[in-house]
Amino acid sequence: MNINLTLLGQLITFAIFVWFTKKFVWTPILAALEERQKKIADGLAAADRGKHEQELAEQRAAERLHEAKAQAAEIISLAQKRAAEIVDEAKEDARAEGERILTAARAEIEQEANQAREELRKKIGSLVIAGAEKILRKEINADAHQKVIESIASEI
Amino acid sequence: MEMSSETLTSAEYIHHHLTNLTYGRFADGHWGFAHSGEEAREMGFWAIHVDTMFWSILLGALFLWGFSRVARNATRGVPSGFQNLVEGLVDFVNNSVRGSFSHKNDLVAPLALTLLVWIFLMNLMDLIPVDVLPWVSQRLGIHYQKVVPTTDPNATFGMAIGVFLLTLYYSIKIKGVGGFVGELTLHPFESKNPIVKLLFIPVNFFLEFVSLIAKPVSLSLRLFGNMYAGEMIFILISLMYSAGVVLGVFGGALQFVWAVFHILVITLQAFIFMTLTIVYLDMAHSEQH
């Protein structure tokens, strides 16, 4: 328990240790801590910013999606309308064509019927003439009765 | 007869454990190691406790080596292992200083860290069973070995005086010589009347001077007293080992309990020394009125 030179030795040791701590321990460690603190703060700020941007992007994406959906619906309705129109047009065309064909067919039938009738008339005329010729051969002079025969043939 | 010789050995044992390895100047003028406590005492001031110096410097160097290694490799990335511990301590000390020290001074925080860790490590030596290191040194031919530097008042006073000198330095630097003298002489009794003021000066000086001196004395004696008493109890407990199996086992249990309790004491004492140092330096920086 003697107080002696050790006291001075300890005092000097203490002073050197404090100096050393300040220079080689405290300053660099605190610098590193502060740097890390700053880094973490930066990181957190960046994360916040990123989150905010993500929210914005999501919002934008939702808007786009909405727009696209609306557009798609519009296009579909237009397409449906157009399809209905096309179908209607096609129906109309088909009907017109049908009528046209029908009319043509009718005209042809009529024409052919007329032709047949004409031929028939001619044939009947000649038949009548032939019949009449046979009946009247001996009685009628062809030259004398030419006018009568002709008028009968035209009436048939 | 046997009783008295037993007591003598116990007393010798305790005395031996409380004697520092002292290198100093003998009465006839030559320097050398003291062979007994009496010889060490006779050397007076011109002697040095080699064990105190050795262990304190070894522990301090260990602390500085470990911490400066971390400081050199300190990364701003994710810390790991020992770096966590060091950064935790630095952070803790930094917060303590910010809490108690309201001025700008870059020396206070490193000073506080040094005190905290160094004192803690020196106190930690107390937890090594009292006979281990002296036994080793005995084998190496060194007769005396006191391994806990903080049980040597020289160590605690050395630090307390260092702190005291710093408080004086900063008191004078911040307040000027006049301000510092005024602080010592014009408080706590004040008067507007110049004559009464003059009469108050000796009274004030006495009171303030005592409180000024009391700071380093209490600072060092608190640490020394706690550690010395703790060491003493460890020595007394270890006396039981030579007193039969039953007492020996009881002593072992007691030593364990006391050591566990002592973990708290050594940490607390290191913390108190640091905190008071910060407070004293804060007082040195602030104008009292």
CSV table of C-alpha atoms in Angstrom, one decimal:
chain,number,residue,atom,x,y,z
A,1,MET,CA,0.0,0.0,0.0
A,2,ASN,CA,3.0,2.2,-0.4
A,3,ILE,CA,2.6,5.3,-2.6
A,4,ASN,CA,5.7,5.5,-4.7
A,5,LEU,CA,7.1,5.9,-8.2
A,6,THR,CA,4.4,3.5,-9.5
A,7,LEU,CA,2.0,6.5,-9.2
A,8,LEU,CA,4.0,8.5,-11.7
A,9,GLY,CA,4.4,5.4,-13.9
A,10,GLN,CA,0.6,4.8,-13.9
A,11,LEU,CA,-0.1,8.4,-14.6
A,12,ILE,CA,2.2,8.4,-17.6
A,13,THR,CA,0.9,5.1,-18.8
A,14,PHE,CA,-2.6,6.4,-18.5
A,15,ALA,CA,-1.8,9.5,-20.5
A,16,ILE,CA,-0.2,7.5,-23.3
A,17,PHE,CA,-3.1,5.1,-23.4
A,18,VAL,CA,-5.6,7.9,-23.6
A,19,TRP,CA,-3.6,9.5,-26.4
A,20,PHE,CA,-3.4,6.2,-28.3
A,21,THR,CA,-7.1,5.5,-27.8
A,22,LYS,CA,-8.0,8.9,-29.2
A,23,LYS,CA,-5.7,8.7,-32.2
A,24,PHE,CA,-6.0,5.0,-33.2
A,25,VAL,CA,-9.2,3.7,-31.7
A,26,TRP,CA,-11.8,6.3,-31.1
A,27,THR,CA,-11.4,8.5,-34.2
A,28,PRO,CA,-11.4,5.7,-36.8
A,29,ILE,CA,-14.2,3.7,-35.2
A,30,LEU,CA,-16.4,6.7,-34.8
A,31,ALA,CA,-15.7,7.6,-38.4
A,32,ALA,CA,-16.7,4.1,-39.5
A,33,LEU,CA,-19.8,4.3,-37.4
A,34,GLU,CA,-20.8,7.6,-38.8
A,35,GLU,CA,-20.2,6.5,-42.3
A,36,ARG,CA,-22.3,3.4,-41.8
A,37,GLN,CA,-25.0,5.5,-40.2
A,38,LYS,CA,-25.0,7.7,-43.3
A,39,LYS,CA,-25.0,4.6,-45.5
A,40,ILE,CA,-28.0,3.2,-43.7
A,41,ALA,CA,-29.8,6.5,-43.8
A,42,ASP,CA,-29.2,6.7,-47.5
A,43,GLY,CA,-30.3,3.1,-48.0
A,44,LEU,CA,-33.5,3.8,-46.1
A,45,ALA,CA,-34.2,6.9,-48.1
A,46,ALA,CA,-33.6,5.0,-51.3
A,47,ALA,CA,-35.9,2.3,-50.2
A,48,ASP,CA,-38.6,4.8,-49.4
A,49,ARG,CA,-38.1,6.4,-52.8
A,50,GLY,CA,-38.2,3.0,-54.5
A,51,LYS,CA,-41.4,2.2,-52.7
A,52,HIS,CA,-42.9,5.4,-53.7
A,53,GLU,CA,-41.9,4.9,-57.3
A,54,GLN,CA,-43.2,1.4,-57.2
A,55,GLU,CA,-46.6,2.7,-56.0
A,56,LEU,CA,-46.6,5.3,-58.8
A,57,ALA,CA,-45.7,2.6,-61.3
A,58,GLU,CA,-48.4,0.3,-60.1
A,59,GLN,CA,-50.9,3.2,-60.3
A,60,ARG,CA,-49.8,3.9,-63.8
A,61,ALA,CA,-50.0,0.3,-64.7
A,62,ALA,CA,-53.5,0.0,-63.3
A,63,GLU,CA,-54.5,3.1,-65.3
A,64,ARG,CA,-53.0,1.6,-68.5
A,65,LEU,CA,-54.8,-1.7,-67.9
A,66,HIS,CA,-58.1,0.1,-67.4
A,67,GLU,CA,-57.6,2.1,-70.6
A,68,ALA,CA,-56.6,-1.0,-72.5
A,69,LYS,CA,-59.7,-2.8,-71.2
A,70,ALA,CA,-61.9,0.0,-72.2
A,71,GLN,CA,-60.3,0.2,-75.6
A,72,ALA,CA,-60.6,-3.6,-76.1
A,73,ALA,CA,-64.3,-3.4,-75.1
A,74,GLU,CA,-64.8,-0.6,-77.7
A,75,ILE,CA,-63.0,-2.6,-80.4
A,76,ILE,CA,-65.0,-5.7,-79.6
A,77,SER,CA,-68.3,-3.8,-79.8
A,78,LEU,CA,-67.3,-2.2,-83.0
A,79,ALA,CA,-66.3,-5.5,-84.4
A,80,GLN,CA,-69.6,-7.0,-83.3
A,81,LYS,CA,-71.5,-4.2,-84.9
A,82,ARG,CA,-69.4,-4.6,-88.1
A,83,ALA,CA,-70.0,-8.3,-88.1
A,84,ALA,CA,-73.7,-7.8,-87.8
A,85,GLU,CA,-73.6,-5.3,-90.6
A,86,ILE,CA,-71.6,-7.7,-92.8
A,87,VAL,CA,-74.1,-10.5,-92.1
A,88,ASP,CA,-77.0,-8.1,-92.9
A,89,GLU,CA,-75.3,-7.1,-96.1
A,90,ALA,CA,-74.7,-10.6,-97.0
A,91,LYS,CA,-78.3,-11.5,-96.4
A,92,GLU,CA,-79.4,-8.6,-98.5
A,93,ASP,CA,-77.1,-9.5,-101.3
A,94,ALA,CA,-78.1,-13.1,-101.2
A,95,ARG,CA,-81.8,-12.1,-101.3
A,96,ALA,CA,-81.2,-9.8,-104.2
A,97,GLU,CA,-79.2,-12.4,-106.0
A,98,GLY,CA,-81.9,-15.0,-105.4
A,99,GLU,CA,-84.5,-12.6,-106.7
A,100,ARG,CA,-82.4,-11.9,-109.7
A,101,ILE,CA,-81.9,-15.5,-110.5
A,102,LEU,CA,-85.6,-16.2,-109.9
A,103,THR,CA,-86.5,-13.4,-112.3
A,104,ALA,CA,-84.1,-14.6,-114.9
A,105,ALA,CA,-85.4,-18.1,-114.6
A,106,ARG,CA,-89.0,-16.9,-114.8
A,107,ALA,CA,-88.2,-14.9,-118.0
A,108,GLU,CA,-86.5,-17.9,-119.5
A,109,ILE,CA,-89.4,-20.2,-118.6
A,110,GLU,CA,-91.8,-17.7,-120.2
A,111,GLN,CA,-89.7,-17.4,-123.2
A,112,GLU,CA,-89.4,-21.1,-123.6
A,113,ALA,CA,-93.1,-21.5,-123.0
A,114,ASN,CA,-93.8,-18.9,-125.7
A,115,GLN,CA,-91.5,-20.6,-128.0
A,116,ALA,CA,-93.2,-23.9,-127.3
A,117,ARG,CA,-96.6,-22.3,-127.7
A,118,GLU,CA,-95.4,-20.9,-131.1
A,119,GLU,CA,-94.1,-24.2,-132.2
A,120,LEU,CA,-97.2,-25.9,-131.0
A,121,ARG,CA,-99.4,-23.4,-132.8
A,122,LYS,CA,-97.3,-23.9,-136.0
A,123,LYS,CA,-97.5,-27.6,-135.6
A,124,ILE,CA,-101.2,-27.5,-134.9
A,125,GLY,CA,-101.7,-25.2,-137.9
A,126,SER,CA,-99.9,-27.6,-140.2
A,127,LEU,CA,-101.8,-30.5,-138.6
A,128,VAL,CA,-105.0,-28.7,-139.1
A,129,ILE,CA,-104.1,-27.9,-142.6
A,130,ALA,CA,-103.0,-31.4,-143.2
A,131,GLY,CA,-106.2,-32.7,-141.7
A,132,ALA,CA,-108.2,-30.3,-143.6
A,133,GLU,CA,-106.3,-31.2,-146.8
A,134,LYS,CA,-107.1,-34.8,-146.3
A,135,ILE,CA,-110.8,-34.0,-145.7
A,136,LEU,CA,-111.1,-31.5,-148.4
A,137,ARG,CA,-108.7,-33.0,-151.0
A,138,LYS,CA,-111.1,-33.8,-153.4
A,139,GLU,CA,-113.6,-31.2,-152.7
A,140,ILE,CA,-111.5,-28.2,-152.3
A,141,ASN,CA,-109.2,-26.8,-154.8
A,142,ALA,CA,-106.1,-25.7,-153.1
A,143,ASP,CA,-105.8,-22.8,-155.3
A,144,ALA,CA,-109.4,-21.8,-154.9
A,145,HIS,CA,-109.6,-22.1,-151.2
A,146,GLN,CA,-106.1,-20.8,-150.4
A,147,LYS,CA,-107.5,-17.7,-148.8
A,148,VAL,CA,-109.9,-19.6,-146.5
A,149,ILE,CA,-107.2,-22.0,-145.4
A,150,GLU,CA,-104.8,-19.2,-144.6
A,151,SER,CA,-107.4,-17.4,-142.6
A,152,ILE,CA,-108.2,-20.6,-140.6
A,153,ALA,CA,-104.4,-21.2,-140.0
A,154,SER,CA,-103.9,-17.7,-138.7
A,155,GLU,CA,-106.8,-18.0,-136.3
A,156,ILE,CA,-105.4,-21.1,-134.7
B,1,MET,CA,1.4,-24.2,19.9
B,2,GLU,CA,0.0,-25.7,16.7
B,3,MET,CA,-2.8,-23.1,16.7
B,4,SER,CA,-0.4,-20.2,16.8
B,5,SER,CA,1.8,-21.5,14.0
B,6,GLU,CA,-1.4,-22.0,12.0
B,7,THR,CA,-2.4,-18.4,12.6
B,8,LEU,CA,1.0,-17.2,11.7
B,9,THR,CA,0.9,-19.0,8.4
B,10,SER,CA,-2.5,-17.5,7.7
B,11,ALA,CA,-1.3,-14.1,8.5
B,12,GLU,CA,1.8,-14.6,6.4
B,13,TYR,CA,-0.3,-16.0,3.5
B,14,ILE,CA,-2.5,-12.9,3.5
B,15,HIS,CA,0.4,-10.6,3.9
B,16,HIS,CA,2.3,-12.3,1.1
B,17,HIS,CA,-0.7,-11.9,-1.2
B,18,LEU,CA,-1.0,-8.2,-0.4
B,19,THR,CA,2.7,-7.4,-1.1
B,20,ASN,CA,3.7,-6.0,-4.4
B,21,LEU,CA,6.7,-7.0,-6.3
B,22,THR,CA,8.8,-3.9,-5.6
B,23,TYR,CA,11.9,-2.7,-7.3
B,24,GLY,CA,13.5,0.3,-5.6
B,25,ARG,CA,16.3,2.0,-3.8
B,26,PHE,CA,17.6,0.4,-0.6
B,27,ALA,CA,18.7,2.5,2.4
B,28,ASP,CA,22.3,2.1,1.4
B,29,GLY,CA,21.6,3.6,-2.1
B,30,HIS,CA,21.7,0.5,-4.4
B,31,TRP,CA,18.7,-0.5,-6.4
B,32,GLY,CA,17.1,-3.9,-6.4
B,33,PHE,CA,14.0,-6.0,-5.6
B,34,ALA,CA,12.6,-5.9,-2.1
B,35,HIS,CA,12.7,-9.3,-0.4
B,36,SER,CA,9.9,-8.5,2.1
B,37,GLY,CA,7.0,-6.1,2.7
B,38,GLU,CA,9.1,-4.3,5.3
B,39,GLU,CA,12.0,-3.7,2.9
B,40,ALA,CA,9.5,-2.4,0.3
B,41,ARG,CA,8.0,0.0,2.8
B,42,GLU,CA,11.5,1.3,3.8
B,43,MET,CA,12.2,2.2,0.2
B,44,GLY,CA,9.7,5.0,0.4
B,45,PHE,CA,8.9,6.9,-2.7
B,46,TRP,CA,11.8,5.6,-4.8
B,47,ALA,CA,10.4,2.3,-5.6
B,48,ILE,CA,8.2,0.9,-8.3
B,49,HIS,CA,5.6,-1.9,-8.2
B,50,VAL,CA,6.8,-4.0,-11.1
B,51,ASP,CA,3.7,-6.3,-11.0
B,52,THR,CA,1.3,-3.4,-11.0
B,53,MET,CA,3.1,-1.8,-13.9
B,54,PHE,CA,3.4,-5.0,-15.8
B,55,TRP,CA,-0.2,-6.1,-15.5
B,56,SER,CA,-1.7,-2.7,-16.1
B,57,ILE,CA,0.5,-2.1,-19.2
B,58,LEU,CA,-0.1,-5.6,-20.5
B,59,LEU,CA,-3.9,-5.3,-20.1
B,60,GLY,CA,-3.9,-1.8,-21.5
B,61,ALA,CA,-1.8,-2.9,-24.5
B,62,LEU,CA,-4.2,-5.8,-25.0
B,63,PHE,CA,-7.1,-3.4,-25.0
B,64,LEU,CA,-5.4,-1.0,-27.4
B,65,TRP,CA,-4.2,-3.8,-29.7
B,66,GLY,CA,-7.6,-5.4,-30.0
B,67,PHE,CA,-9.5,-2.1,-30.4
B,68,SER,CA,-7.0,-0.5,-32.8
B,69,ARG,CA,-7.1,-3.6,-34.9
B,70,VAL,CA,-10.8,-3.3,-35.2
B,71,ALA,CA,-10.5,0.4,-35.8
B,72,ARG,CA,-8.0,-0.2,-38.6
B,73,ASN,CA,-10.3,-2.8,-40.3
B,74,ALA,CA,-13.5,-1.0,-39.4
B,75,THR,CA,-15.8,-1.3,-42.4
B,76,ARG,CA,-18.9,0.5,-43.2
B,77,GLY,CA,-20.5,-2.8,-44.1
B,78,VAL,CA,-22.1,-5.3,-41.8
B,79,PRO,CA,-19.9,-5.7,-38.7
B,80,SER,CA,-19.2,-9.1,-37.2
B,81,GLY,CA,-17.7,-10.7,-34.1
B,82,PHE,CA,-15.4,-8.7,-32.1
B,83,GLN,CA,-16.1,-5.6,-34.1
B,84,ASN,CA,-19.7,-5.7,-32.8
B,85,LEU,CA,-18.5,-5.7,-29.2
B,86,VAL,CA,-16.1,-2.8,-29.9
B,87,GLU,CA,-18.7,-0.8,-31.7
B,88,GLY,CA,-21.2,-1.5,-29.0
B,89,LEU,CA,-18.8,-0.2,-26.4
B,90,VAL,CA,-17.9,2.8,-28.5
B,91,ASP,CA,-21.6,3.5,-29.0
B,92,PHE,CA,-22.3,3.1,-25.3
B,93,VAL,CA,-19.5,5.4,-24.2
B,94,ASN,CA,-20.5,7.9,-26.9
B,95,ASN,CA,-24.0,8.0,-25.5
B,96,SER,CA,-22.8,8.3,-22.0
B,97,VAL,CA,-20.6,11.3,-23.0
B,98,ARG,CA,-23.5,12.9,-24.9
B,99,GLY,CA,-25.7,12.4,-21.9
B,100,SER,CA,-23.5,13.9,-19.3
B,101,PHE,CA,-21.1,16.1,-21.1
B,102,SER,CA,-22.7,19.2,-22.7
B,103,HIS,CA,-19.6,20.8,-24.2
B,104,LYS,CA,-17.4,20.3,-27.2
B,105,ASN,CA,-14.2,18.4,-26.4
B,106,ASP,CA,-12.9,15.6,-28.5
B,107,LEU,CA,-10.7,14.2,-25.7
B,108,VAL,CA,-13.5,13.3,-23.3
B,109,ALA,CA,-15.0,10.3,-25.2
B,110,PRO,CA,-11.7,8.5,-25.9
B,111,LEU,CA,-10.7,9.2,-22.3
B,112,ALA,CA,-13.9,7.7,-21.1
B,113,LEU,CA,-13.5,4.6,-23.3
B,114,THR,CA,-9.9,4.1,-22.1
B,115,LEU,CA,-11.0,4.3,-18.5
B,116,LEU,CA,-14.0,2.0,-18.9
B,117,VAL,CA,-12.2,-0.8,-20.7
B,118,TRP,CA,-8.8,-0.5,-19.0
B,119,ILE,CA,-10.3,-0.5,-15.5
B,120,PHE,CA,-12.6,-3.3,-16.4
B,121,LEU,CA,-9.8,-5.4,-17.6
B,122,MET,CA,-7.7,-4.7,-14.6
B,123,ASN,CA,-10.6,-5.5,-12.3
B,124,LEU,CA,-11.2,-8.6,-14.3
B,125,MET,CA,-7.9,-10.0,-13.0
B,126,ASP,CA,-9.7,-10.3,-9.7
B,127,LEU,CA,-11.8,-13.2,-10.9
B,128,ILE,CA,-8.7,-15.3,-11.5
B,129,PRO,CA,-8.3,-17.5,-8.4
B,130,VAL,CA,-6.0,-15.6,-6.1
B,131,ASP,CA,-3.3,-18.3,-6.0
B,132,VAL,CA,-3.0,-19.2,-9.7
B,133,LEU,CA,-0.7,-16.4,-11.0
B,134,PRO,CA,1.4,-16.0,-7.9
B,135,TRP,CA,2.0,-19.8,-8.0
B,136,VAL,CA,3.1,-19.5,-11.6
B,137,SER,CA,5.4,-16.6,-10.9
B,138,GLN,CA,6.7,-18.5,-7.9
B,139,ARG,CA,7.7,-21.3,-10.3
B,140,LEU,CA,9.5,-18.7,-12.4
B,141,GLY,CA,11.4,-17.5,-9.3
B,142,ILE,CA,9.4,-14.3,-8.6
B,143,HIS,CA,8.4,-14.3,-5.0
B,144,TYR,CA,5.8,-11.6,-4.9
B,145,GLN,CA,3.0,-11.1,-7.3
B,146,LYS,CA,-0.1,-8.9,-7.0
B,147,VAL,CA,-2.0,-9.3,-10.2
B,148,VAL,CA,-4.9,-6.9,-9.8
B,149,PRO,CA,-3.5,-3.4,-10.5
B,150,THR,CA,-6.6,-1.7,-9.3
B,151,THR,CA,-6.0,-3.0,-5.8
B,152,ASP,CA,-2.8,-0.9,-5.8
B,153,PRO,CA,-3.7,2.7,-4.8
B,154,ASN,CA,-0.9,3.9,-7.0
B,155,ALA,CA,-2.8,2.7,-10.1
B,156,THR,CA,-6.1,4.2,-9.0
B,157,PHE,CA,-4.5,7.5,-7.8
B,158,GLY,CA,-2.5,7.6,-11.0
B,159,MET,CA,-5.7,7.6,-13.1
B,160,ALA,CA,-7.6,9.9,-10.7
B,161,ILE,CA,-4.7,12.4,-10.7
B,162,GLY,CA,-4.6,12.3,-14.5
B,163,VAL,CA,-8.3,13.1,-14.6
B,164,PHE,CA,-7.8,15.8,-11.9
B,165,LEU,CA,-5.0,17.5,-13.9
B,166,LEU,CA,-7.3,17.5,-16.9
B,167,THR,CA,-10.1,19.2,-14.9
B,168,LEU,CA,-7.7,21.8,-13.7
B,169,TYR,CA,-6.4,22.4,-17.2
B,170,TYR,CA,-9.8,22.8,-18.7
B,171,SER,CA,-11.1,24.9,-15.8
B,172,ILE,CA,-8.3,27.4,-16.4
B,173,LYS,CA,-8.5,27.1,-20.2
B,174,ILE,CA,-12.2,27.7,-20.4
B,175,LYS,CA,-12.7,30.2,-17.5
B,176,GLY,CA,-9.3,31.7,-17.3
B,177,VAL,CA,-7.2,31.9,-14.2
B,178,GLY,CA,-9.4,34.6,-12.8
B,179,GLY,CA,-12.6,32.7,-13.4
B,180,PHE,CA,-11.2,29.6,-11.9
B,181,VAL,CA,-9.9,31.4,-8.7
B,182,GLY,CA,-13.3,33.2,-8.6
B,183,GLU,CA,-15.1,29.9,-8.7
B,184,LEU,CA,-12.9,28.7,-5.8
B,185,THR,CA,-13.4,31.8,-3.6
B,186,LEU,CA,-16.7,33.6,-4.4
B,187,HIS,CA,-19.0,30.6,-3.9
B,188,PRO,CA,-21.1,29.3,-2.2
B,189,PHE,CA,-21.4,32.4,0.1
B,190,GLU,CA,-22.0,35.5,-1.9
B,191,SER,CA,-22.6,39.1,-0.9
B,192,LYS,CA,-23.1,42.4,-2.7
B,193,ASN,CA,-21.2,44.2,0.1
B,194,PRO,CA,-17.4,44.2,-0.8
B,195,ILE,CA,-16.2,43.9,2.8
B,196,VAL,CA,-18.5,40.9,3.5
B,197,LYS,CA,-17.4,39.5,0.2
B,198,LEU,CA,-13.8,39.7,1.3
B,199,LEU,CA,-14.6,38.1,4.6
B,200,PHE,CA,-16.3,35.2,2.8
B,201,ILE,CA,-13.2,34.4,0.7
B,202,PRO,CA,-11.3,32.2,3.1
B,203,VAL,CA,-14.5,30.3,4.1
B,204,ASN,CA,-15.5,29.8,0.5
B,205,PHE,CA,-12.0,28.8,-0.5
B,206,PHE,CA,-11.8,26.2,2.3
B,207,LEU,CA,-15.2,24.7,1.2
B,208,GLU,CA,-14.5,24.8,-2.5
B,209,PHE,CA,-10.9,23.5,-2.1
B,210,VAL,CA,-12.1,20.6,-0.1
B,211,SER,CA,-14.7,19.7,-2.6
B,212,LEU,CA,-12.1,20.1,-5.4
B,213,ILE,CA,-9.6,17.8,-3.7
B,214,ALA,CA,-12.4,15.4,-2.7
B,215,LYS,CA,-13.1,14.6,-6.3
B,216,PRO,CA,-9.9,12.8,-7.3
B,217,VAL,CA,-9.5,11.3,-3.8
B,218,SER,CA,-13.0,9.8,-3.8
B,219,LEU,CA,-12.7,8.8,-7.4
B,220,SER,CA,-9.5,6.7,-6.7
B,221,LEU,CA,-10.4,5.5,-3.2
B,222,ARG,CA,-13.8,4.2,-4.3
B,223,LEU,CA,-12.2,2.0,-7.0
B,224,PHE,CA,-9.3,1.0,-4.8
B,225,GLY,CA,-11.5,0.3,-1.8
B,226,ASN,CA,-13.9,-1.9,-3.7
B,227,MET,CA,-11.3,-3.9,-5.4
B,228,TYR,CA,-9.1,-4.2,-2.4
B,229,ALA,CA,-12.0,-5.4,-0.3
B,230,GLY,CA,-13.0,-7.9,-3.0
B,231,GLU,CA,-9.5,-9.2,-3.3
B,232,MET,CA,-9.3,-9.5,0.5
B,233,ILE,CA,-12.4,-11.6,0.6
B,234,PHE,CA,-11.1,-13.9,-2.2
B,235,ILE,CA,-7.9,-14.3,-0.1
B,236,LEU,CA,-9.8,-15.1,3.0
B,237,ILE,CA,-12.0,-17.6,1.1
B,238,SER,CA,-8.9,-19.3,-0.3
B,239,LEU,CA,-7.6,-19.7,3.2
B,240,MET,CA,-10.4,-22.3,3.7
B,241,TYR,CA,-8.8,-24.6,1.1
B,242,SER,CA,-6.1,-25.5,3.6
B,243,ALA,CA,-8.6,-26.3,6.3
B,244,GLY,CA,-9.9,-29.7,5.4
B,245,VAL,CA,-12.3,-31.1,2.9
B,246,VAL,CA,-15.6,-29.8,4.2
B,247,LEU,CA,-14.4,-26.2,4.6
B,248,GLY,CA,-12.5,-26.5,1.3
B,249,VAL,CA,-15.7,-27.4,-0.6
B,250,PHE,CA,-17.6,-24.8,1.2
B,251,GLY,CA,-14.9,-22.3,0.3
B,252,GLY,CA,-15.1,-23.4,-3.3
B,253,ALA,CA,-18.8,-22.7,-3.3
B,254,LEU,CA,-18.3,-19.4,-1.6
B,255,GLN,CA,-15.6,-18.3,-4.0
B,256,PHE,CA,-17.9,-19.1,-6.9
B,257,VAL,CA,-20.8,-17.0,-5.4
B,258,TRP,CA,-18.5,-14.2,-4.6
B,259,ALA,CA,-16.9,-14.3,-8.1
B,260,VAL,CA,-20.4,-14.1,-9.7
B,261,PHE,CA,-21.3,-11.2,-7.5
B,262,HIS,CA,-17.9,-9.6,-8.2
B,263,ILE,CA,-18.6,-9.6,-12.0
B,264,LEU,CA,-21.2,-7.0,-11.1
B,265,VAL,CA,-18.8,-5.0,-8.9
B,266,ILE,CA,-16.0,-4.8,-11.3
B,267,THR,CA,-18.2,-3.7,-14.2
B,268,LEU,CA,-20.0,-1.2,-12.0
B,269,GLN,CA,-16.8,0.3,-10.6
B,270,ALA,CA,-15.3,0.7,-14.1
B,271,PHE,CA,-18.6,2.4,-15.2
B,272,ILE,CA,-18.7,4.6,-12.1
B,273,PHE,CA,-15.1,5.8,-12.6
B,274,MET,CA,-15.9,6.6,-16.3
B,275,THR,CA,-19.1,8.4,-15.5
B,276,LEU,CA,-17.7,10.5,-12.7
B,277,THR,CA,-14.8,11.4,-14.9
B,278,ILE,CA,-17.2,12.7,-17.6
B,279,VAL,CA,-19.2,14.6,-14.9
B,280,TYR,CA,-16.0,16.2,-13.4
B,281,LEU,CA,-14.8,17.2,-16.9
B,282,ASP,CA,-18.3,18.6,-17.6
B,283,MET,CA,-18.1,20.7,-14.4
B,284,ALA,CA,-14.7,21.9,-15.4
B,285,HIS,CA,-16.1,23.2,-18.7
B,286,SER,CA,-19.2,24.9,-17.3
B,287,GLU,CA,-19.4,28.3,-15.6
B,288,GLN,CA,-21.1,27.7,-12.3
B,289,HIS,CA,-23.0,30.9,-12.1
